[in-house]
Tab-separated table of N, CA and C in Angstrom:
chain	number	residue	atom	x	y	z
A	55	UNK	N	0.950	-1.069	-0.033
A	55	UNK	CA	-0.423	-0.124	0.018
A	55	UNK	C	0.671	1.206	0.110
A	56	UNK	N	1.174	1.970	-1.054
A	56	UNK	CA	1.566	3.103	-1.384
A	56	UNK	C	1.054	4.390	-0.254
A	57	UNK	N	2.147	5.015	-0.055
A	57	UNK	CA	1.878	6.174	0.853
A	57	UNK	C	1.588	7.374	-0.167
A	58	UNK	N	0.489	8.289	0.049
A	58	UNK	CA	-0.418	9.303	-0.777
A	58	UNK	C	0.788	10.289	-0.020
A	59	UNK	N	1.192	11.212	-0.677
A	59	UNK	CA	2.044	12.620	-0.306
A	59	UNK	C	1.120	13.383	0.045
A	60	UNK	N	1.801	14.441	1.404
A	60	UNK	CA	0.684	15.078	1.850
A	60	UNK	C	0.791	16.742	1.355
A	61	UNK	N	-0.517	16.941	1.346
A	61	UNK	CA	-0.505	18.230	0.570
A	61	UNK	C	-0.754	19.166	1.839
A	62	UNK	N	-0.596	20.472	1.949
A	62	UNK	CA	-1.105	21.322	2.327
A	62	UNK	C	-1.864	21.833	1.581
A	63	UNK	N	-2.997	21.755	2.281
A	63	UNK	CA	-4.012	22.551	2.016
A	63	UNK	C	-4.291	24.133	1.917
A	64	UNK	N	-4.003	24.653	3.065
A	64	UNK	CA	-4.091	25.960	3.688
A	64	UNK	C	-2.881	26.822	4.448
A	65	UNK	N	-2.230	27.516	4.081
A	65	UNK	CA	-0.867	27.777	4.983
A	65	UNK	C	-1.270	28.877	5.299
A	66	UNK	N	-0.700	29.340	6.781
A	66	UNK	CA	-1.210	30.447	7.583
A	66	UNK	C	0.043	31.300	7.928
A	67	UNK	N	-0.228	32.557	7.227
A	67	UNK	CA	1.006	33.480	6.895
A	67	UNK	C	0.722	34.578	7.650
A	68	UNK	N	1.740	35.340	8.365
A	68	UNK	CA	1.825	36.657	9.159
A	68	UNK	C	0.508	37.657	8.608
A	69	UNK	N	0.369	37.439	7.490
A	69	UNK	CA	-0.464	38.429	6.708
A	69	UNK	C	-2.250	37.813	7.061
A	70	UNK	N	-2.602	36.249	7.126
A	70	UNK	CA	-3.627	36.597	7.141
A	70	UNK	C	-4.081	36.602	9.095
A	71	UNK	N	-2.626	36.917	9.854
A	71	UNK	CA	-3.119	36.733	11.220
A	71	UNK	C	-2.564	38.048	11.656
A	72	UNK	N	-2.971	39.135	11.105
A	72	UNK	CA	-2.191	40.606	11.279
A	72	UNK	C	-3.664	41.285	11.580
A	73	UNK	N	-4.795	40.673	10.891
A	73	UNK	CA	-6.377	41.637	10.997
A	73	UNK	C	-6.533	40.982	12.420
A	74	UNK	N	-6.290	39.865	13.091
A	74	UNK	CA	-7.173	39.169	13.756
A	74	UNK	C	-5.884	39.562	14.728
A	75	UNK	N	-4.979	40.094	15.377
A	75	UNK	CA	-3.863	40.582	16.339
A	75	UNK	C	-3.999	41.866	16.144
A	76	UNK	N	-4.727	43.093	15.152
A	76	UNK	CA	-4.906	44.364	15.169
A	76	UNK	C	-6.117	44.110	15.866
A	77	UNK	N	-7.529	43.556	15.646
A	77	UNK	CA	-9.049	43.755	16.342
A	77	UNK	C	-8.516	43.538	18.009
A	78	UNK	N	-7.372	42.365	17.947
A	78	UNK	CA	-7.626	42.034	19.729
A	78	UNK	C	-7.175	43.191	20.433
A	79	UNK	N	-5.589	44.053	19.557
A	79	UNK	CA	-4.998	45.078	20.579
A	79	UNK	C	-5.920	46.140	21.102
A	80	UNK	N	-6.709	46.115	19.539
A	80	UNK	CA	-7.325	47.662	19.238
A	80	UNK	C	-8.758	47.033	20.540
A	81	UNK	N	-9.559	45.663	21.120
A	81	UNK	CA	-10.713	45.669	21.737
A	81	UNK	C	-9.910	45.539	22.965
A	82	UNK	N	-8.763	44.782	23.187
A	82	UNK	CA	-8.450	44.998	24.441
A	82	UNK	C	-7.828	46.679	25.117
A	83	UNK	N	-7.083	47.362	24.074
A	83	UNK	CA	-7.620	49.361	24.644
A	83	UNK	C	-8.723	49.908	24.845
A	84	UNK	N	-8.978	49.490	24.515
A	84	UNK	CA	-10.487	49.812	24.769
A	84	UNK	C	-11.552	48.955	26.407
A	85	UNK	N	-11.022	47.809	26.153
A	85	UNK	CA	-11.985	46.988	27.167
A	85	UNK	C	-11.050	47.541	29.192
A	86	UNK	N	-9.843	47.142	28.907
A	86	UNK	CA	-9.122	47.687	29.939
A	86	UNK	C	-9.799	48.452	30.686
A	87	UNK	N	-8.890	50.009	30.401
A	87	UNK	CA	-9.596	50.819	30.933
A	87	UNK	C	-11.285	50.991	31.235
A	88	UNK	N	-12.199	50.712	30.458
A	88	UNK	CA	-13.964	50.235	30.885
A	88	UNK	C	-13.658	49.541	32.184
A	89	UNK	N	-12.787	48.277	32.286
A	89	UNK	CA	-13.093	47.024	32.817
A	89	UNK	C	-11.725	47.812	34.485
A	90	UNK	N	-11.355	48.115	34.292
A	90	UNK	CA	-10.698	49.149	35.798
A	90	UNK	C	-11.031	50.102	36.069
A	91	UNK	N	-12.298	51.242	35.573
A	91	UNK	CA	-13.529	52.195	35.453
A	91	UNK	C	-14.373	50.798	36.838
A	92	UNK	N	-14.999	50.124	36.490
A	92	UNK	CA	-15.974	49.698	36.921
A	92	UNK	C	-15.491	48.698	37.778
A	93	UNK	N	-14.545	48.433	38.001
A	93	UNK	CA	-13.539	47.364	38.862
A	93	UNK	C	-13.033	48.371	40.517
A	94	UNK	N	-12.750	50.074	40.062
A	94	UNK	CA	-12.494	50.742	40.790
A	94	UNK	C	-14.027	51.319	41.520
A	95	UNK	N	-14.858	51.706	40.750
A	95	UNK	CA	-16.037	52.199	41.492
A	95	UNK	C	-16.466	50.909	42.218
A	96	UNK	N	-16.382	49.467	41.813
A	96	UNK	CA	-17.542	48.641	42.806
A	96	UNK	C	-16.357	48.665	43.534
A	97	UNK	N	-15.037	48.669	44.028
A	97	UNK	CA	-14.149	48.904	45.280
A	97	UNK	C	-14.400	50.222	46.163
A	98	UNK	N	-14.635	50.884	45.340
A	98	UNK	CA	-14.600	52.471	46.251
A	98	UNK	C	-16.073	52.017	47.235
A	99	UNK	N	-17.350	51.399	45.788
A	99	UNK	CA	-18.198	51.521	46.687
A	99	UNK	C	-19.199	50.395	48.250
A	100	UNK	N	-17.732	49.314	48.095
A	100	UNK	CA	-17.876	48.404	49.396
A	100	UNK	C	-16.815	49.184	50.006
A	101	UNK	N	-15.852	49.907	50.316
A	101	UNK	CA	-15.512	50.370	50.451
A	101	UNK	C	-15.940	51.628	51.710
A	102	UNK	N	-17.234	52.105	51.178
A	102	UNK	CA	-17.758	53.418	51.407
A	102	UNK	C	-19.142	52.715	52.329
A	103	UNK	N	-19.479	51.964	52.097
A	103	UNK	CA	-20.524	51.115	52.754
A	103	UNK	C	-19.763	50.680	54.587
A	104	UNK	N	-18.594	49.997	54.095
A	104	UNK	CA	-17.669	49.748	55.355
A	104	UNK	C	-17.787	50.934	56.790
A	105	UNK	N	-17.001	51.889	55.450
A	105	UNK	CA	-16.774	52.765	56.316
A	105	UNK	C	-18.175	53.441	57.253
A	106	UNK	N	-18.754	53.429	56.102
A	106	UNK	CA	-20.342	54.085	56.974
A	106	UNK	C	-21.110	53.066	57.677
A	107	UNK	N	-20.989	52.070	57.642
A	107	UNK	CA	-21.674	50.813	58.560
A	107	UNK	C	-20.560	51.114	59.974
A	108	UNK	N	-19.184	51.039	59.779
A	108	UNK	CA	-18.642	51.202	61.148
A	108	UNK	C	-19.717	52.334	61.621
A	109	UNK	N	-19.788	53.464	61.188
A	109	UNK	CA	-19.806	54.270	62.512
A	109	UNK	C	-21.485	54.339	62.792
A	110	UNK	N	-22.159	54.024	61.969
A	110	UNK	CA	-23.803	53.619	62.572
A	110	UNK	C	-23.755	52.353	63.602
């Protein structure tokens, strides 16, 4: 039984990956500051609650 040669049907190049990496980078550039702002707000609210309940 002779073996058939392997044929590369699709070759991934850096030109194909470039749009994916740029979209990920631009998405992270937007989402990280928003996420940090939301996290800071949640931490601030919880700290303010603790301070208020400490004095009540």
